[in-house]
Amino acid sequence: MRIDVVSIFPEYLAPLRLSLLGRAQEDGLLELAVHDLRDFTFDRHRTVDDTPYGGGAGMVMKAEPWALALEHVLASQAATAEQPGSMGEAGQAAPTEEAAHDAGPASARRPVLIVPSPAGAVFTQAMAYELSEEPTLAFACGRYEGIDERVLDWAAQRFDVRPVSLGDYVLNGGEVAVMAMVEAVGRLLPGVVGNPESLVEESHADGLLEYPVYTKPSLWRGHGVPEVLLSGNHGKVASWRLEQQLRRTAARRPELLDGADAAPYGKAERAVLRELGYEVADGRIRRAAPRA
Ligand code: JBE
């Protein structure tokens, strides 16, 4: 996968060269290009912002530097795709039949442009999985009060534009959100995480929070480890863990269970769900109406 990020603080993205994603870049699994928006200005002060039409507090990012930067990103991504044996070809996993059916041939698809914004749709693990199937991603980091809206209209003719938010709080700009999203997507690329099994058992992989984990010693400062984990009975361990996932999800994130598909759960799990105040109807889990 190739990822392009445009920002007025390119150094902010430096940590993406470290650790797991740094290794992925060395291994050629991920190509990351960070572009300085100010390189697409031509005045002495390299101006990227101006006062808002209609008045109000703060500054708005000017349209033209963004258009030039995003045109540069498009050209760079096209050049990468054309290199023989590049990520645009052999490096990219073949799209699944379903994805190919939905989106048409990769060459006909518009590249995805993510615009981090507190006004975007909330980023989820499902979105991370979807984005990890793309050959290229671009991210536009806004600062100040945001980017002139016409940039998004202009960009929509060239990109599949997606305003996305990390969550319901306000950051100073898109950079931190991009770091989170690139990490969430990058670790799903084939070969990036050494043991792909660890992707299957983590929080949100199956719509549930992860079960609690323990390591040696079995008795620590008076706190023991649940007996079942020391039993060696893999079946019992698996059902205990699933029950813990359900209990934890019900306690911490009850909305994740409401409306979830009940098909993966057997008799024992359904009994736990009832105990936790949920009912199963028409194959869906619902929060049971509180009893009068
Ligand atoms: O989450 N985000 O993508 C943001 C971007 C910019 C400002 N605040 C945010 N929450």
mmCIF file of C-alpha atoms and ligand atoms in Angstrom:
data_model
loop_
_atom_site.group_PDB
_atom_site.id
_atom_site.type_symbol
_atom_site.label_atom_id
_atom_site.label_comp_id
_atom_site.label_asym_id
_atom_site.label_seq_id
_atom_site.Cartn_x
_atom_site.Cartn_y
_atom_site.Cartn_z
ATOM 1 C CA MET A 1 0.000 0.000 0.000
ATOM 2 C CA ARG A 2 1.050 3.567 -0.687
ATOM 3 C CA ILE A 3 -0.005 6.321 1.736
ATOM 4 C CA ASP A 4 0.398 10.070 1.106
ATOM 5 C CA VAL A 5 -0.122 12.602 3.884
ATOM 6 C CA VAL A 6 -0.334 16.373 3.366
ATOM 7 C CA SER A 7 0.300 18.539 6.433
ATOM 8 C CA ILE A 8 1.840 21.864 7.473
ATOM 9 C CA PHE A 9 3.705 19.851 10.157
ATOM 10 C CA PRO A 10 5.309 16.965 8.253
ATOM 11 C CA GLU A 11 7.623 16.283 11.247
ATOM 12 C CA TYR A 12 4.531 15.473 13.289
ATOM 13 C CA LEU A 13 4.207 12.243 11.300
ATOM 14 C CA ALA A 14 7.794 11.117 11.983
ATOM 15 C CA PRO A 15 6.781 8.436 14.533
ATOM 16 C CA LEU A 16 5.138 6.512 11.692
ATOM 17 C CA ARG A 17 8.688 5.573 10.635
ATOM 18 C CA LEU A 18 9.245 3.695 13.933
ATOM 19 C CA SER A 19 8.410 0.248 15.229
ATOM 20 C CA LEU A 20 6.119 -2.097 13.324
ATOM 21 C CA LEU A 21 5.242 0.380 10.572
ATOM 22 C CA GLY A 22 8.904 1.374 10.189
ATOM 23 C CA ARG A 23 9.741 -2.277 9.584
ATOM 24 C CA ALA A 24 6.841 -2.570 7.116
ATOM 25 C CA GLN A 25 8.318 0.327 5.143
ATOM 26 C CA GLU A 26 11.792 -1.261 5.151
ATOM 27 C CA ASP A 27 10.213 -4.502 3.953
ATOM 28 C CA GLY A 28 8.423 -2.716 1.092
ATOM 29 C CA LEU A 29 4.947 -3.577 2.405
ATOM 30 C CA LEU A 30 4.100 0.073 2.966
ATOM 31 C CA GLU A 31 5.292 3.218 1.221
ATOM 32 C CA LEU A 32 4.666 6.411 3.181
ATOM 33 C CA ALA A 33 5.142 9.875 1.631
ATOM 34 C CA VAL A 34 4.602 12.989 3.760
ATOM 35 C CA HIS A 35 4.186 16.302 1.919
ATOM 36 C CA ASP A 36 4.531 19.834 3.320
ATOM 37 C CA LEU A 37 1.534 21.932 2.285
ATOM 38 C CA ARG A 38 3.736 25.045 2.372
ATOM 39 C CA ASP A 39 5.776 23.643 -0.528
ATOM 40 C CA PHE A 40 2.706 24.432 -2.659
ATOM 41 C CA THR A 41 2.652 28.163 -1.837
ATOM 42 C CA PHE A 42 4.534 30.859 -3.755
ATOM 43 C CA ASP A 43 4.450 33.960 -1.543
ATOM 44 C CA ARG A 44 7.312 35.047 0.709
ATOM 45 C CA HIS A 45 5.504 33.954 3.863
ATOM 46 C CA ARG A 46 4.328 30.603 2.447
ATOM 47 C CA THR A 47 0.778 31.500 3.499
ATOM 48 C CA VAL A 48 -1.710 28.641 3.896
ATOM 49 C CA ASP A 49 -4.556 30.379 5.752
ATOM 50 C CA ASP A 50 -6.757 33.467 5.593
ATOM 51 C CA THR A 51 -9.733 35.030 7.393
ATOM 52 C CA PRO A 52 -13.173 33.401 6.973
ATOM 53 C CA TYR A 53 -15.819 34.908 4.671
ATOM 54 C CA GLY A 54 -18.801 35.852 6.805
ATOM 55 C CA GLY A 55 -16.561 36.612 9.754
ATOM 56 C CA GLY A 56 -16.006 34.647 12.926
ATOM 57 C CA ALA A 57 -13.093 33.421 14.960
ATOM 58 C CA GLY A 58 -10.005 31.682 13.618
ATOM 59 C CA MET A 59 -8.527 31.164 10.185
ATOM 60 C CA VAL A 60 -9.448 28.988 7.211
ATOM 61 C CA MET A 61 -6.997 27.037 5.040
ATOM 62 C CA LYS A 62 -6.731 28.517 1.543
ATOM 63 C CA ALA A 63 -7.903 26.386 -1.390
ATOM 64 C CA GLU A 64 -5.103 26.708 -3.958
ATOM 65 C CA PRO A 65 -2.195 25.174 -1.975
ATOM 66 C CA TRP A 66 -4.457 22.174 -1.252
ATOM 67 C CA ALA A 67 -5.339 21.703 -4.930
ATOM 68 C CA LEU A 68 -1.672 21.821 -5.936
ATOM 69 C CA ALA A 69 -0.639 19.451 -3.141
ATOM 70 C CA LEU A 70 -3.392 16.961 -3.941
ATOM 71 C CA GLU A 71 -2.562 17.105 -7.668
ATOM 72 C CA HIS A 72 1.013 16.255 -6.691
ATOM 73 C CA VAL A 73 -0.256 13.346 -4.587
ATOM 74 C CA LEU A 74 -2.351 12.021 -7.491
ATOM 75 C CA ALA A 75 0.615 12.191 -9.865
ATOM 76 C CA SER A 76 2.914 10.475 -7.338
ATOM 77 C CA GLN A 77 0.400 7.701 -6.693
ATOM 78 C CA ALA A 78 -0.093 7.137 -10.437
ATOM 79 C CA ALA A 79 3.690 6.952 -10.945
ATOM 80 C CA THR A 80 4.005 4.382 -8.134
ATOM 81 C CA ALA A 81 1.229 2.267 -9.654
ATOM 82 C CA GLU A 82 2.997 2.226 -13.024
ATOM 83 C CA GLN A 83 6.381 1.083 -11.743
ATOM 84 C CA PRO A 84 6.840 -2.574 -12.740
ATOM 85 C CA GLY A 85 6.645 -4.798 -9.681
ATOM 86 C CA SER A 86 5.581 -1.817 -7.592
ATOM 87 C CA MET A 87 3.001 -1.784 -4.845
ATOM 88 C CA GLY A 88 0.453 -0.765 -7.451
ATOM 89 C CA GLU A 89 0.757 -4.247 -8.953
ATOM 90 C CA ALA A 90 2.430 -7.277 -7.451
ATOM 91 C CA GLY A 91 2.673 -5.863 -3.927
ATOM 92 C CA GLN A 92 -1.050 -5.443 -3.654
ATOM 93 C CA ALA A 93 -3.124 -8.417 -2.611
ATOM 94 C CA ALA A 94 -5.697 -9.410 -5.223
ATOM 95 C CA PRO A 95 -9.061 -7.866 -4.381
ATOM 96 C CA THR A 96 -11.662 -10.278 -3.094
ATOM 97 C CA GLU A 97 -14.381 -11.200 -5.575
ATOM 98 C CA GLU A 98 -16.891 -9.220 -3.573
ATOM 99 C CA ALA A 99 -14.732 -6.094 -3.443
ATOM 100 C CA ALA A 100 -14.009 -6.370 -7.155
ATOM 101 C CA HIS A 101 -17.710 -6.706 -7.846
ATOM 102 C CA ASP A 102 -18.651 -3.717 -5.706
ATOM 103 C CA ALA A 103 -15.959 -1.333 -6.825
ATOM 104 C CA GLY A 104 -15.097 -2.348 -10.376
ATOM 105 C CA PRO A 105 -11.526 -2.815 -11.556
ATOM 106 C CA ALA A 106 -8.941 -1.114 -9.348
ATOM 107 C CA SER A 107 -7.827 1.062 -12.280
ATOM 108 C CA ALA A 108 -11.353 2.520 -12.581
ATOM 109 C CA ARG A 109 -11.655 3.259 -8.865
ATOM 110 C CA ARG A 110 -10.925 6.695 -7.483
ATOM 111 C CA PRO A 111 -8.183 6.806 -4.867
ATOM 112 C CA VAL A 112 -9.441 7.295 -1.313
ATOM 113 C CA LEU A 113 -8.804 10.696 0.312
ATOM 114 C CA ILE A 114 -9.423 10.795 4.045
ATOM 115 C CA VAL A 115 -10.026 14.189 5.610
ATOM 116 C CA PRO A 116 -9.754 13.931 9.409
ATOM 117 C CA SER A 117 -12.327 16.199 10.994
ATOM 118 C CA PRO A 118 -14.428 16.233 14.153
ATOM 119 C CA ALA A 119 -17.333 16.636 11.680
ATOM 120 C CA GLY A 120 -16.584 13.265 10.017
ATOM 121 C CA ALA A 121 -17.988 9.765 10.455
ATOM 122 C CA VAL A 122 -16.377 7.971 13.423
ATOM 123 C CA PHE A 123 -13.425 5.741 12.493
ATOM 124 C CA THR A 124 -13.939 2.048 13.322
ATOM 125 C CA GLN A 125 -12.073 -1.246 13.023
ATOM 126 C CA ALA A 126 -14.458 -2.175 10.169
ATOM 127 C CA MET A 127 -13.298 0.982 8.357
ATOM 128 C CA ALA A 128 -9.670 0.070 9.034
ATOM 129 C CA TYR A 129 -10.222 -3.353 7.420
ATOM 130 C CA GLU A 130 -11.904 -1.766 4.395
ATOM 131 C CA LEU A 131 -9.156 0.816 3.941
ATOM 132 C CA SER A 132 -6.451 -1.870 4.247
ATOM 133 C CA GLU A 133 -7.739 -3.315 0.926
ATOM 134 C CA GLU A 134 -7.044 -0.078 -0.975
ATOM 135 C CA PRO A 135 -3.908 0.205 -3.139
ATOM 136 C CA THR A 136 -3.429 3.851 -2.093
ATOM 137 C CA LEU A 137 -4.661 6.183 0.634
ATOM 138 C CA ALA A 138 -4.244 9.940 0.930
ATOM 139 C CA PHE A 139 -4.800 12.023 4.069
ATOM 140 C CA ALA A 140 -5.373 15.795 4.163
ATOM 141 C CA CYS A 141 -4.523 17.258 7.576
ATOM 142 C CA GLY A 142 -6.451 20.441 8.248
ATOM 143 C CA ARG A 143 -5.488 22.931 10.957
ATOM 144 C CA TYR A 144 -7.167 26.096 12.217
ATOM 145 C CA GLU A 145 -10.930 26.161 11.661
ATOM 146 C CA GLY A 146 -10.667 23.818 8.664
ATOM 147 C CA ILE A 147 -10.117 23.802 4.900
ATOM 148 C CA ASP A 148 -12.067 25.969 2.407
ATOM 149 C CA GLU A 149 -15.067 23.729 1.600
ATOM 150 C CA ARG A 150 -14.512 24.137 -2.149
ATOM 151 C CA VAL A 151 -11.383 21.981 -1.849
ATOM 152 C CA LEU A 152 -13.595 19.056 -0.842
ATOM 153 C CA ASP A 153 -15.934 19.649 -3.813
ATOM 154 C CA TRP A 154 -12.953 19.892 -6.154
ATOM 155 C CA ALA A 155 -11.318 16.820 -4.622
ATOM 156 C CA ALA A 156 -14.520 14.763 -4.921
ATOM 157 C CA GLN A 157 -14.107 14.838 -8.707
ATOM 158 C CA ARG A 158 -10.706 13.141 -8.374
ATOM 159 C CA PHE A 159 -10.838 11.163 -5.126
ATOM 160 C CA ASP A 160 -13.298 9.137 -3.097
ATOM 161 C CA VAL A 161 -13.393 11.757 -0.313
ATOM 162 C CA ARG A 162 -14.148 10.557 3.227
ATOM 163 C CA PRO A 163 -14.389 12.949 6.197
ATOM 164 C CA VAL A 164 -13.473 10.775 9.185
ATOM 165 C CA SER A 165 -13.217 11.497 12.917
ATOM 166 C CA LEU A 166 -11.347 9.636 15.650
ATOM 167 C CA GLY A 167 -14.083 10.420 18.143
ATOM 168 C CA ASP A 168 -16.270 13.096 19.649
ATOM 169 C CA TYR A 169 -13.623 15.511 20.885
ATOM 170 C CA VAL A 170 -11.630 18.307 19.273
ATOM 171 C CA LEU A 171 -7.948 18.098 18.371
ATOM 172 C CA ASN A 172 -5.796 20.944 17.069
ATOM 173 C CA GLY A 173 -5.495 19.389 13.628
ATOM 174 C CA GLY A 174 -5.693 16.166 11.643
ATOM 175 C CA GLU A 175 -2.140 14.944 12.297
ATOM 176 C CA VAL A 176 -2.790 12.917 15.456
ATOM 177 C CA ALA A 177 -5.880 11.390 13.852
ATOM 178 C CA VAL A 178 -3.810 10.408 10.802
ATOM 179 C CA MET A 179 -1.221 8.727 13.015
ATOM 180 C CA ALA A 180 -3.941 6.662 14.660
ATOM 181 C CA MET A 181 -5.633 5.740 11.387
ATOM 182 C CA VAL A 182 -2.396 4.886 9.536
ATOM 183 C CA GLU A 183 -1.362 2.651 12.436
ATOM 184 C CA ALA A 184 -4.758 0.936 12.581
ATOM 185 C CA VAL A 185 -4.742 0.319 8.807
ATOM 186 C CA GLY A 186 -1.025 -0.437 8.429
ATOM 187 C CA ARG A 187 -1.022 -3.251 10.989
ATOM 188 C CA LEU A 188 -3.734 -5.033 8.966
ATOM 189 C CA LEU A 189 -1.605 -5.176 5.795
ATOM 190 C CA PRO A 190 -0.464 -8.717 4.992
ATOM 191 C CA GLY A 191 2.915 -9.424 6.610
ATOM 192 C CA VAL A 192 3.041 -6.360 8.899
ATOM 193 C CA VAL A 193 2.000 -8.101 12.132
ATOM 194 C CA GLY A 194 4.237 -11.148 12.620
ATOM 195 C CA ASN A 195 1.512 -13.445 13.949
ATOM 196 C CA PRO A 196 -1.755 -12.751 12.078
ATOM 197 C CA GLU A 197 -3.609 -14.782 14.726
ATOM 198 C CA SER A 198 -3.199 -11.850 17.105
ATOM 199 C CA LEU A 199 -5.397 -9.789 14.750
ATOM 200 C CA VAL A 200 -8.229 -12.298 15.130
ATOM 201 C CA GLU A 201 -8.348 -12.322 18.926
ATOM 202 C CA GLU A 202 -8.148 -8.604 19.673
ATOM 203 C CA SER A 203 -10.834 -6.133 20.690
ATOM 204 C CA HIS A 204 -13.370 -5.214 17.990
ATOM 205 C CA ALA A 205 -12.270 -8.006 15.610
ATOM 206 C CA ASP A 206 -15.567 -9.802 16.324
ATOM 207 C CA GLY A 207 -17.584 -6.834 17.589
ATOM 208 C CA LEU A 208 -16.685 -7.595 21.213
ATOM 209 C CA LEU A 209 -14.067 -6.252 23.600
ATOM 210 C CA GLU A 210 -11.090 -8.520 24.282
ATOM 211 C CA TYR A 211 -11.048 -11.008 27.181
ATOM 212 C CA PRO A 212 -8.690 -10.332 30.127
ATOM 213 C CA VAL A 213 -5.178 -11.787 29.900
ATOM 214 C CA TYR A 214 -2.681 -12.958 32.563
ATOM 215 C CA THR A 215 0.932 -14.113 32.699
ATOM 216 C CA LYS A 216 3.319 -15.539 35.316
ATOM 217 C CA PRO A 217 3.443 -15.629 38.320
ATOM 218 C CA SER A 218 0.121 -17.397 39.010
ATOM 219 C CA LEU A 219 -0.078 -15.659 42.400
ATOM 220 C CA TRP A 220 0.974 -12.000 42.415
ATOM 221 C CA ARG A 221 0.626 -9.721 45.474
ATOM 222 C CA GLY A 222 -2.285 -11.819 46.663
ATOM 223 C CA HIS A 223 -4.057 -11.797 43.273
ATOM 224 C CA GLY A 224 -4.566 -15.180 41.595
ATOM 225 C CA VAL A 225 -5.229 -16.189 37.994
ATOM 226 C CA PRO A 226 -8.659 -17.665 37.106
ATOM 227 C CA GLU A 227 -8.367 -21.460 37.676
ATOM 228 C CA VAL A 228 -9.701 -22.377 34.238
ATOM 229 C CA LEU A 229 -6.646 -20.783 32.574
ATOM 230 C CA LEU A 230 -4.360 -23.149 34.499
ATOM 231 C CA SER A 231 -6.512 -26.232 33.705
ATOM 232 C CA GLY A 232 -5.095 -27.027 30.272
ATOM 233 C CA ASN A 233 -8.644 -27.602 29.016
ATOM 234 C CA HIS A 234 -8.674 -25.619 25.764
ATOM 235 C CA GLY A 235 -12.423 -25.945 25.233
ATOM 236 C CA LYS A 236 -13.193 -24.609 28.701
ATOM 237 C CA VAL A 237 -10.657 -21.810 28.266
ATOM 238 C CA ALA A 238 -12.279 -20.768 24.970
ATOM 239 C CA SER A 239 -15.809 -20.656 26.410
ATOM 240 C CA TRP A 240 -14.613 -18.811 29.544
ATOM 241 C CA ARG A 241 -12.906 -16.219 27.369
ATOM 242 C CA LEU A 242 -15.989 -15.704 25.219
ATOM 243 C CA GLU A 243 -18.113 -15.285 28.347
ATOM 244 C CA GLN A 244 -15.629 -12.692 29.657
ATOM 245 C CA GLN A 245 -15.845 -10.848 26.331
ATOM 246 C CA LEU A 246 -19.623 -10.698 26.608
ATOM 247 C CA ARG A 247 -19.539 -9.557 30.253
ATOM 248 C CA ARG A 248 -16.928 -6.921 29.576
ATOM 249 C CA THR A 249 -18.706 -5.612 26.493
ATOM 250 C CA ALA A 250 -22.051 -5.449 28.324
ATOM 251 C CA ALA A 251 -20.426 -3.562 31.230
ATOM 252 C CA ARG A 252 -18.248 -1.124 29.277
ATOM 253 C CA ARG A 253 -19.787 -0.777 25.812
ATOM 254 C CA PRO A 254 -23.382 -2.054 26.014
ATOM 255 C CA GLU A 255 -24.291 -0.398 22.682
ATOM 256 C CA LEU A 256 -21.901 -2.760 20.850
ATOM 257 C CA LEU A 257 -24.120 -5.723 21.727
ATOM 258 C CA ASP A 258 -27.468 -4.074 20.995
ATOM 259 C CA GLY A 259 -28.546 -5.265 17.540
ATOM 260 C CA ALA A 260 -25.572 -7.638 17.088
ATOM 261 C CA ASP A 261 -25.963 -10.918 15.185
ATOM 262 C CA ALA A 262 -26.705 -13.733 17.663
ATOM 263 C CA ALA A 263 -25.614 -16.516 15.282
ATOM 264 C CA PRO A 264 -22.092 -16.967 16.745
ATOM 265 C CA TYR A 265 -23.501 -17.677 20.225
ATOM 266 C CA GLY A 266 -24.652 -21.012 21.616
ATOM 267 C CA LYS A 267 -26.764 -21.972 24.595
ATOM 268 C CA ALA A 268 -24.222 -21.051 27.250
ATOM 269 C CA GLU A 269 -23.541 -17.597 25.771
ATOM 270 C CA ARG A 270 -27.255 -16.881 25.370
ATOM 271 C CA ALA A 271 -27.784 -17.685 29.037
ATOM 272 C CA VAL A 272 -25.026 -15.203 29.928
ATOM 273 C CA LEU A 273 -26.597 -12.583 27.646
ATOM 274 C CA ARG A 274 -29.981 -13.037 29.368
ATOM 275 C CA GLU A 275 -28.301 -12.661 32.738
ATOM 276 C CA LEU A 276 -26.754 -9.423 31.460
ATOM 277 C CA GLY A 277 -30.148 -8.025 30.454
ATOM 278 C CA TYR A 278 -30.212 -8.875 26.745
ATOM 279 C CA GLU A 279 -32.675 -11.005 24.794
ATOM 280 C CA VAL A 280 -32.307 -12.807 21.469
ATOM 281 C CA ALA A 281 -35.094 -12.236 18.938
ATOM 282 C CA ASP A 282 -35.064 -12.860 15.162
ATOM 283 C CA GLY A 283 -31.363 -13.784 15.354
ATOM 284 C CA ARG A 284 -30.425 -10.406 16.891
ATOM 285 C CA ILE A 285 -29.294 -9.438 20.372
ATOM 286 C CA ARG A 286 -31.414 -6.690 21.937
ATOM 287 C CA ARG A 287 -31.268 -4.946 25.251
ATOM 288 C CA ALA A 288 -34.250 -6.359 27.113
ATOM 289 C CA ALA A 289 -36.857 -3.795 28.099
ATOM 290 C CA PRO A 290 -36.401 -2.948 31.785
ATOM 291 C CA ARG A 291 -38.971 -4.756 33.918
ATOM 292 C CA ALA A 292 -41.466 -2.537 35.770
HETATM 293 O O1 JBE B 1 -10.707 13.146 14.995
HETATM 294 N N1 JBE B 1 -10.331 13.907 14.073
HETATM 295 O O2 JBE B 1 -10.147 13.452 12.926
HETATM 296 C C1 JBE B 1 -10.115 15.308 14.335
HETATM 297 C C2 JBE B 1 -9.471 16.101 13.399
HETATM 298 C C3 JBE B 1 -9.285 17.445 13.685
HETATM 299 C C4 JBE B 1 -9.758 17.956 14.877
HETATM 300 N N2 JBE B 1 -10.378 17.183 15.796
HETATM 301 C C5 JBE B 1 -10.568 15.882 15.548
HETATM 302 N N3 JBE B 1 -11.206 15.138 16.492
#
